[in-house]
Coordinates of C-alpha atoms and ligand atoms in Angstrom, one line a residue:
K973 CA -18.8 -6.7 -88.2
T974 CA -19.0 -5.1 -91.5
G975 CA -21.6 -8.0 -92.6
V976 CA -19.5 -8.4 -95.9
V977 CA -18.7 -12.3 -96.2
T978 CA -15.8 -12.8 -98.4
Y979 CA -14.5 -16.0 -99.1
D980 CA -10.6 -16.7 -99.1
P981 CA -10.0 -20.0 -100.5
G982 CA -6.2 -19.5 -98.7
F983 CA -8.5 -19.4 -95.3
V984 CA -5.7 -21.1 -92.9
N985 CA -4.6 -17.7 -92.8
T986 CA -7.6 -16.1 -91.2
A987 CA -7.6 -15.7 -87.5
A988 CA -10.9 -17.8 -86.2
T989 CA -9.8 -16.0 -82.9
K990 CA -7.2 -14.6 -80.4
S991 CA -5.6 -16.5 -77.5
A992 CA -2.4 -16.0 -75.2
I993 CA -1.8 -19.9 -74.6
T994 CA 0.2 -21.4 -77.7
Y995 CA 2.2 -19.3 -80.2
I996 CA 3.3 -21.4 -83.6
D997 CA 5.3 -19.8 -86.0
G998 CA 4.9 -22.6 -89.3
D999 CA 7.2 -21.3 -91.5
A1000 CA 9.9 -20.9 -88.7
G1001 CA 8.7 -24.6 -87.2
I1002 CA 8.4 -22.6 -83.8
L1003 CA 6.3 -23.9 -80.8
R1004 CA 5.7 -21.9 -77.3
Y1005 CA 3.6 -22.8 -74.8
R1006 CA 2.8 -19.5 -72.8
G1007 CA 5.8 -18.1 -74.3
Y1008 CA 8.3 -21.3 -73.4
P1009 CA 10.0 -22.8 -76.2
I1010 CA 9.1 -26.6 -76.6
E1011 CA 12.2 -27.7 -76.7
E1012 CA 12.9 -26.7 -73.1
L1013 CA 9.6 -27.7 -71.8
A1014 CA 10.1 -31.4 -73.2
Q1015 CA 14.1 -31.1 -71.8
H1016 CA 13.4 -29.8 -68.4
S1017 CA 9.7 -29.9 -67.5
S1018 CA 7.1 -32.6 -66.6
F1019 CA 3.6 -33.0 -68.1
L1020 CA 1.7 -32.0 -64.7
E1021 CA 3.7 -28.9 -64.5
V1022 CA 3.0 -28.1 -68.4
S1023 CA -0.6 -28.7 -67.8
Y1024 CA -0.7 -26.5 -64.9
L1025 CA 1.4 -23.7 -67.2
L1026 CA -1.3 -24.2 -69.9
I1027 CA -4.3 -23.8 -67.5
Y1028 CA -2.7 -21.0 -65.2
G1029 CA -0.8 -18.6 -67.3
N1030 CA 2.6 -19.4 -65.3
L1031 CA 4.9 -22.3 -64.3
P1032 CA 3.8 -23.1 -60.5
S1033 CA 6.0 -22.9 -57.7
P1034 CA 7.1 -26.3 -56.0
S1035 CA 4.5 -25.9 -53.3
E1036 CA 2.0 -24.6 -56.1
L1037 CA 2.8 -27.8 -58.1
T1038 CA 2.4 -30.5 -55.3
A1039 CA -0.7 -29.0 -54.5
F1040 CA -2.1 -29.5 -58.1
D1041 CA -0.5 -33.2 -57.8
E1042 CA -2.5 -33.9 -54.5
K1043 CA -5.7 -32.2 -55.8
I1044 CA -5.4 -34.8 -58.9
R1045 CA -4.2 -37.7 -57.1
R1046 CA -7.6 -37.4 -54.8
H1047 CA -10.3 -37.2 -57.5
T1048 CA -9.1 -40.0 -59.5
L1049 CA -11.8 -42.4 -58.7
L1050 CA -14.6 -42.6 -61.1
H1051 CA -18.6 -43.0 -59.7
E1052 CA -19.1 -46.8 -59.4
D1053 CA -22.4 -46.2 -62.0
L1054 CA -19.8 -44.7 -64.3
K1055 CA -17.5 -48.0 -64.6
G1056 CA -20.6 -49.6 -65.4
F1057 CA -20.6 -47.8 -68.1
F1058 CA -18.1 -50.0 -70.1
G1059 CA -20.3 -53.2 -69.4
G1060 CA -22.6 -51.6 -72.4
F1061 CA -20.3 -51.2 -75.4
P1062 CA -18.9 -54.1 -77.4
R1063 CA -15.8 -55.8 -76.6
D1064 CA -14.0 -54.5 -80.2
A1065 CA -15.3 -51.0 -79.6
H1066 CA -12.6 -48.2 -80.7
P1067 CA -11.6 -46.9 -77.2
M1068 CA -12.1 -43.1 -78.9
P1069 CA -15.9 -43.6 -78.7
V1070 CA -15.6 -44.5 -75.5
L1071 CA -13.8 -41.9 -74.5
S1072 CA -15.6 -39.3 -75.6
S1073 CA -19.0 -41.0 -74.5
A1074 CA -17.3 -41.5 -70.9
V1075 CA -16.6 -37.8 -70.6
S1076 CA -19.6 -36.2 -71.7
A1077 CA -21.6 -39.2 -69.4
L1078 CA -19.2 -37.3 -66.9
S1079 CA -21.4 -34.2 -66.7
T1080 CA -24.2 -36.4 -65.6
F1081 CA -22.4 -37.5 -62.3
Y1082 CA -20.9 -34.1 -61.4
Q1083 CA -23.8 -31.8 -62.0
D1084 CA -22.6 -29.7 -59.1
S1085 CA -19.7 -28.2 -61.2
L1086 CA -21.2 -27.5 -64.5
D1087 CA -21.8 -23.5 -64.7
P1088 CA -19.0 -22.3 -66.6
F1089 CA -19.7 -19.1 -65.2
D1090 CA -18.9 -20.4 -61.5
K1091 CA -15.2 -20.1 -60.5
D1092 CA -14.9 -22.7 -58.2
Q1093 CA -17.1 -25.1 -60.4
V1094 CA -14.5 -24.5 -63.3
E1095 CA -11.8 -25.2 -61.4
L1096 CA -13.2 -28.4 -59.6
S1097 CA -14.2 -29.7 -63.4
T1098 CA -10.9 -29.0 -64.4
I1099 CA -9.3 -31.0 -61.7
R1100 CA -12.1 -33.9 -62.1
L1101 CA -11.2 -33.9 -65.8
L1102 CA -7.4 -34.5 -65.4
A1103 CA -7.8 -37.4 -62.7
K1104 CA -10.5 -38.8 -64.6
L1105 CA -9.9 -38.7 -68.0
P1106 CA -6.9 -41.1 -67.8
V1107 CA -9.0 -43.5 -65.5
I1108 CA -11.5 -43.6 -68.3
A1109 CA -9.1 -44.3 -71.0
A1110 CA -7.1 -47.0 -69.1
Y1111 CA -10.8 -48.8 -68.5
A1112 CA -11.4 -48.8 -72.5
H1113 CA -8.1 -50.0 -73.1
K1114 CA -8.6 -52.5 -70.5
K1115 CA -12.6 -53.4 -71.5
S1116 CA -11.1 -54.0 -75.0
I1117 CA -8.6 -56.5 -73.8
G1118 CA -11.5 -58.4 -71.2
Q1119 CA -9.3 -57.8 -68.3
A1120 CA -9.9 -56.4 -65.0
M1121 CA -10.4 -52.4 -64.3
L1122 CA -8.1 -51.7 -61.4
Y1123 CA -8.9 -48.6 -58.7
P1124 CA -6.2 -45.9 -59.2
D1125 CA -3.6 -45.9 -56.5
N1126 CA -3.3 -42.5 -55.4
S1127 CA 0.3 -43.1 -54.3
M1128 CA 1.4 -42.8 -57.5
N1129 CA 1.1 -39.3 -59.9
L1130 CA -0.9 -39.3 -63.1
V1131 CA 1.3 -40.4 -65.2
E1132 CA 2.1 -43.2 -63.0
N1133 CA -1.4 -44.2 -62.0
F1134 CA -2.6 -44.2 -66.1
L1135 CA 0.4 -46.7 -66.8
R1136 CA -0.5 -49.1 -64.0
L1137 CA -4.2 -48.9 -64.6
C1138 CA -3.2 -50.1 -68.4
F1139 CA -1.0 -52.9 -67.6
G1140 CA -1.2 -53.7 -64.4
L1141 CA -3.0 -56.5 -63.3
P1142 CA -5.1 -57.3 -59.6
A1143 CA -3.0 -60.8 -59.3
E1144 CA 0.3 -58.9 -58.8
Q1145 CA 2.4 -55.6 -58.1
Y1146 CA 2.5 -53.4 -61.2
E1147 CA 6.4 -52.4 -61.5
L1148 CA 6.4 -49.3 -62.9
D1149 CA 9.5 -48.9 -65.8
P1150 CA 10.7 -45.4 -65.0
V1151 CA 12.1 -45.6 -69.1
M1152 CA 8.4 -46.0 -69.7
V1153 CA 7.1 -43.3 -67.2
K1154 CA 9.8 -40.8 -68.5
A1155 CA 8.9 -41.4 -72.2
L1156 CA 5.3 -41.2 -71.8
D1157 CA 5.5 -37.7 -70.2
L1158 CA 7.6 -36.4 -73.0
L1159 CA 4.6 -37.6 -75.6
L1160 CA 2.6 -36.0 -73.0
I1161 CA 4.1 -32.9 -73.3
L1162 CA 4.7 -32.7 -77.0
H1163 CA 0.6 -32.9 -77.3
A1164 CA -0.2 -30.5 -74.6
D1165 CA -1.7 -27.9 -76.5
H1166 CA -1.5 -26.3 -80.5
E1167 CA -3.2 -23.3 -80.9
Q1168 CA -6.2 -23.5 -83.0
N1169 CA -6.6 -26.9 -84.7
C1170 CA -9.4 -28.8 -85.1
S1171 CA -10.2 -30.4 -82.1
T1172 CA -9.1 -27.5 -80.1
S1173 CA -11.5 -25.4 -82.5
T1174 CA -14.3 -27.9 -81.8
V1175 CA -13.8 -27.2 -78.1
R1176 CA -14.0 -23.5 -78.7
L1177 CA -16.9 -23.6 -80.7
V1178 CA -19.0 -25.9 -78.4
G1179 CA -18.0 -23.8 -75.4
S1180 CA -19.3 -20.5 -76.8
S1181 CA -22.9 -21.5 -76.6
N1182 CA -22.2 -21.9 -73.1
A1183 CA -22.0 -25.6 -72.7
N1184 CA -20.4 -27.5 -69.6
M1185 CA -16.8 -28.4 -70.0
F1186 CA -17.1 -31.7 -70.0
A1187 CA -19.6 -31.6 -73.1
S1188 CA -17.3 -29.4 -75.0
I1189 CA -14.0 -31.8 -74.3
S1190 CA -16.1 -34.8 -75.1
A1191 CA -16.7 -32.8 -78.8
G1192 CA -13.0 -32.2 -79.1
V1193 CA -12.2 -36.3 -78.5
N1194 CA -14.8 -36.8 -81.4
A1195 CA -13.1 -34.3 -83.5
L1196 CA -9.3 -35.8 -82.8
F1197 CA -10.3 -39.1 -83.8
G1198 CA -10.7 -38.1 -87.5
P1199 CA -7.5 -40.0 -89.2
L1200 CA -6.6 -36.3 -91.0
H1201 CA -6.2 -34.8 -87.0
G1202 CA -5.0 -37.2 -84.4
G1203 CA -6.3 -40.7 -85.8
A1204 CA -3.3 -40.2 -87.9
N1205 CA -0.9 -41.8 -85.5
E1206 CA -3.1 -45.0 -85.5
A1207 CA -2.8 -44.4 -89.4
V1208 CA 1.2 -44.1 -89.6
L1209 CA 1.5 -47.4 -87.6
N1210 CA -1.0 -49.0 -90.1
M1211 CA 1.1 -47.6 -93.4
L1212 CA 4.3 -48.8 -91.7
R1213 CA 2.9 -52.4 -91.1
Q1214 CA 1.7 -52.6 -94.4
I1215 CA 4.4 -51.5 -96.2
Q1216 CA 6.7 -53.8 -93.9
A1217 CA 4.2 -56.6 -94.6
S1218 CA 4.4 -56.0 -98.5
G1219 CA 8.5 -56.3 -98.7
E1220 CA 8.2 -53.5 -101.1
P1221 CA 10.7 -51.0 -101.1
V1222 CA 9.8 -47.4 -99.3
E1223 CA 10.5 -46.1 -102.9
K1224 CA 8.0 -48.3 -104.4
F1225 CA 5.3 -46.8 -101.7
V1226 CA 6.3 -43.2 -102.2
E1227 CA 5.6 -43.4 -105.5
R1228 CA 2.0 -44.7 -105.0
V1229 CA 1.6 -42.1 -102.6
K1230 CA 3.0 -39.4 -105.4
N1231 CA 0.5 -41.0 -108.3
K1232 CA -2.2 -40.6 -105.3
E1233 CA -3.2 -44.3 -105.7
A1234 CA -6.9 -44.5 -104.3
G1235 CA -6.0 -41.6 -102.4
I1236 CA -3.5 -43.0 -100.4
K1237 CA -1.4 -40.1 -98.4
L1238 CA 1.9 -40.4 -96.4
M1239 CA -0.2 -40.4 -93.2
G1240 CA 2.3 -38.4 -90.2
F1241 CA 3.5 -36.0 -93.0
G1242 CA 2.1 -32.7 -93.4
H1243 CA 0.5 -29.7 -92.1
R1244 CA -2.1 -27.1 -92.1
V1245 CA 0.3 -24.9 -90.3
Y1246 CA 3.7 -26.3 -90.3
K1247 CA 5.5 -25.7 -93.6
N1248 CA 8.8 -26.7 -92.0
Y1249 CA 9.6 -29.7 -89.7
D1250 CA 6.9 -30.0 -87.0
P1251 CA 9.1 -29.3 -83.9
R1252 CA 7.5 -31.9 -82.2
A1253 CA 8.7 -34.7 -84.4
K1254 CA 12.4 -33.6 -84.5
I1255 CA 12.1 -33.9 -80.5
V1256 CA 10.1 -37.5 -81.1
K1257 CA 12.7 -38.7 -83.6
A1258 CA 15.5 -37.6 -81.4
T1259 CA 14.5 -39.8 -78.8
A1260 CA 13.2 -42.7 -80.4
N1261 CA 16.1 -44.8 -81.1
E1262 CA 17.1 -44.3 -77.3
I1263 CA 13.6 -45.1 -76.3
L1264 CA 13.1 -48.3 -78.6
S1265 CA 16.6 -49.5 -77.2
R1266 CA 15.7 -49.7 -74.0
L1267 CA 12.2 -50.6 -74.2
G1268 CA 13.0 -53.3 -77.0
G1269 CA 10.6 -51.9 -79.6
N1270 CA 10.2 -52.8 -83.0
D1271 CA 13.1 -51.0 -84.5
E1272 CA 12.6 -52.1 -88.2
L1273 CA 9.2 -50.4 -88.2
L1274 CA 11.3 -47.2 -86.9
D1275 CA 13.7 -47.7 -89.6
I1276 CA 11.0 -47.6 -92.6
A1277 CA 9.9 -44.8 -90.9
M1278 CA 12.9 -43.3 -91.1
K1279 CA 13.9 -44.5 -94.6
L1280 CA 10.0 -43.3 -95.8
E1281 CA 11.3 -39.5 -94.2
E1282 CA 14.6 -39.8 -96.1
T1283 CA 13.0 -40.5 -99.1
A1284 CA 10.3 -38.0 -99.2
L1285 CA 12.2 -34.7 -97.8
T1286 CA 14.5 -35.3 -101.0
D1287 CA 11.8 -35.6 -103.4
Q1288 CA 10.8 -32.8 -105.3
Y1289 CA 7.0 -33.5 -104.5
F1290 CA 7.2 -33.4 -101.2
V1291 CA 9.5 -30.5 -100.9
D1292 CA 7.2 -28.7 -104.0
R1293 CA 4.0 -29.0 -101.4
R1294 CA 6.4 -28.2 -98.1
L1295 CA 5.3 -31.7 -96.6
Y1296 CA 7.6 -33.0 -93.6
P1297 CA 7.0 -35.1 -90.5
N1298 CA 4.2 -33.9 -88.3
V1299 CA 3.9 -34.8 -84.5
D1300 CA 2.2 -38.4 -85.6
F1301 CA 4.6 -39.6 -87.9
Y1302 CA 7.3 -41.2 -85.4
T1303 CA 5.1 -41.5 -82.1
G1304 CA 3.3 -44.7 -82.8
V1305 CA 6.3 -46.7 -83.4
I1306 CA 7.0 -45.5 -79.5
Y1307 CA 4.0 -46.2 -78.0
K1308 CA 3.5 -49.5 -79.5
A1309 CA 7.3 -50.6 -78.2
M1310 CA 5.2 -49.4 -74.4
G1311 CA 2.7 -52.2 -75.4
F1312 CA 0.0 -49.9 -76.3
P1313 CA -2.4 -51.5 -79.2
E1314 CA -2.6 -49.0 -82.4
K1315 CA -6.4 -48.7 -81.4
M1316 CA -4.8 -46.6 -78.0
F1317 CA -2.7 -44.2 -80.3
T1318 CA -5.4 -41.5 -80.4
V1319 CA -6.4 -41.7 -76.8
L1320 CA -2.9 -41.3 -75.7
F1321 CA -3.2 -37.9 -78.0
A1322 CA -6.2 -37.0 -76.2
M1323 CA -4.8 -37.1 -72.8
G1324 CA -2.0 -35.6 -73.8
R1325 CA -3.9 -32.6 -75.4
L1326 CA -6.7 -32.3 -72.0
P1327 CA -4.8 -29.2 -70.7
G1328 CA -4.6 -27.9 -73.8
W1329 CA -8.1 -28.1 -75.1
I1330 CA -9.3 -27.3 -70.9
A1331 CA -7.2 -23.9 -70.9
Q1332 CA -8.5 -22.4 -74.5
W1333 CA -12.3 -23.5 -72.8
R1334 CA -11.2 -21.5 -69.8
E1335 CA -10.2 -18.5 -71.5
M1336 CA -12.9 -18.9 -74.1
I1337 CA -15.5 -18.8 -71.1
Q1338 CA -13.1 -15.9 -69.3
D1339 CA -12.8 -13.5 -72.5
P1340 CA -16.0 -13.4 -74.8
E1341 CA -13.7 -11.7 -77.0
T1342 CA -11.9 -15.2 -77.6
K1343 CA -15.2 -16.5 -78.3
I1344 CA -14.9 -18.2 -82.2
G1345 CA -18.3 -16.2 -83.2
R1346 CA -20.7 -18.3 -85.1
P1347 CA -18.7 -18.8 -88.7
R1348 CA -20.9 -17.4 -91.8
Q1349 CA -20.7 -18.5 -95.4
L1350 CA -20.4 -17.6 -98.8
Y1351 CA -23.9 -18.5 -100.6
T1352 CA -23.2 -20.4 -103.6
G1353 CA -26.5 -22.0 -103.9
A1354 CA -30.1 -21.5 -105.9
Q1355 CA -31.3 -17.8 -106.0
E1356 CA -35.2 -17.2 -105.1
R1357 CA -37.5 -19.5 -106.9
A1358 CA -41.2 -19.6 -106.9
Y1359 CA -43.3 -23.1 -105.6
P1360 CA -44.5 -24.3 -108.6
S1361 CA -48.0 -24.2 -108.7
R1362 CA -49.5 -27.3 -109.7
Ligands
SDX2152 C1 -2.3 -33.0 -86.6 O1 -4.0 -28.5 -86.9 C2 -3.0 -29.1 -86.1 O2 -2.1 -28.5 -85.1 C3 -3.1 -30.6 -85.9 C4 -2.0 -31.1 -85.3 C5 -2.2 -30.7 -83.6 O3 -1.4 -30.8 -82.6 O4 -3.2 -30.6 -83.1 O5 -0.8 -31.0 -85.3 C6 -2.2 -33.2 -85.1 O6 -3.7 -33.1 -86.8 C7 -1.3 -33.1 -87.5 C8 -1.4 -33.7 -88.7 C9 -1.6 -35.1 -89.0 N1 -2.3 -35.5 -90.3 C10 -1.6 -36.8 -90.9 O7 -0.6 -36.6 -90.8 C11 -2.8 -37.1 -92.4 C12 -1.7 -36.7 -93.6 N2 -1.6 -35.4 -93.7 C13 -2.4 -34.2 -94.6 O8 -4.4 -35.1 -94.7 C14 -2.5 -33.2 -94.7 O9 -0.9 -32.9 -94.7 C15 -2.9 -32.1 -93.8 C16 -4.8 -32.6 -93.7 C17 -2.6 -32.7 -92.1 C18 -2.6 -31.1 -94.2 O10 -3.1 -30.8 -95.7 P1 -2.6 -29.6 -95.9 O11 -1.3 -28.6 -95.4 O12 -3.7 -28.4 -95.8 O13 -2.4 -29.6 -97.7 P2 -3.7 -30.0 -98.9 O14 -4.6 -31.3 -98.0 O15 -4.5 -28.8 -98.7 O16 -2.4 -30.7 -99.3 C19 -1.6 -30.1 -100.5 C20 -0.9 -30.6 -101.5 C21 -2.2 -31.9 -102.1 O17 -1.3 -31.8 -103.4 P3 -1.8 -31.4 -104.7 O18 -3.7 -31.4 -104.6 O19 -1.3 -29.7 -104.3 O20 -1.3 -32.2 -105.7 O21 -0.5 -31.8 -100.5 C22 -0.7 -33.3 -100.7 C23 -2.2 -33.1 -101.1 O22 -2.4 -34.1 -101.8 N3 -0.6 -33.7 -99.3 C24 -0.2 -35.0 -99.1 C25 0.1 -35.4 -97.7 N4 -0.4 -34.1 -97.0 C26 -0.4 -33.0 -98.2 N5 -0.1 -35.9 -100.1 C27 0.7 -36.8 -99.7 N6 1.0 -37.0 -98.2 C28 0.1 -36.3 -97.5 N7 0.3 -36.6 -96.1

């Protein structure tokens, strides 16, 4: 407002906006959705209930939750022409660009719910996205493995339906594994929102031009794809498998990270805000052993991850830089145990983050004070100079 632009290299501490949705204390390792600690929501809530909480601001009554669930179940079908969309991608397309393209394309099929200032249209887009993004995600997976895309089954809830669409086959009844359903539900809760991270800030910035919800969320999917952000969960598993394949001791790999050989990082470690243990990583680690023992996952990769953590947390290099495991460090081992290919890990992150993106976009549209304005810069280029006369 003063018109004076100052440049703060420690920019991480400057507030881009205000918001009433999620609270993080990076030093204390605290995360709360609408005031509820993540530990309590992880223990007692469901992804559907947390989605409602983030979007509408309060926990739903049982009847409100049932109505919300019902509405979502009734919007899972994709427009038949949108299903044809998947045929246009190469077989080995990464599912993240498929997801962002299809989400953006939703605005061409559902033109009756694009007005950001019409409450009913915003509500309809909210339900359509919550219901259809998991179906698009599942179809991107089926496309990548050349399998048939099933129609959603409305007798199942959002998470159950997603698992059936990913792993079910037309020729047989899909048996839901309650351990898988519960594990995925927990991981989706842990990813549901996280204040003004890269992808959420992208959703807000795109939305600040009054772009519709589908276009804004599609931009968020693209931002999440970056390996320093949501793409890290896929990068962690590649790192663990490289260590496993190399047969080298974990300590050797850590030394290479400290020497910054070829710019390698300890993926899944470090955070722009948490300078303490990411509370989500703590919850994932605590349940990883139990989930893997029930799903029969590759616990050698989990062992490598735990050894990496143990080595790093006692090494001054990481302690000095306040580098701890973040949410991405352990999740990939569990996703793999569930049967997802590595390329789907960031898609699962996007599925979890969707209610947070929607909640933040709605807040920004409803309260212009929370719009991330047009960022300014400190100009460091050439001063005015005349074009040479020739
Ligand atoms: C997510 O913002 C969010 O909330 C994001 C997220 C969400 O829920 O939306 O939490 C999800 O994106 C988690 C982060 C996933 N990314 C990764 O795991 C990729 C690996 N981590 C880093 O690239 C890095 O830690 C960041 C980008 C996440 C955070 O970087 P910082 O805290 O700004 O630190 P920095 O890049 O300024 O580095 C500070 C120092 C540097 O060393 P020096 O130059 O001082 O010698 O720490 C080093 C860095 O080289 N460093 C690492 C490291 N992360 C930082 N060294 C090795 N391994 C790492 N992972």
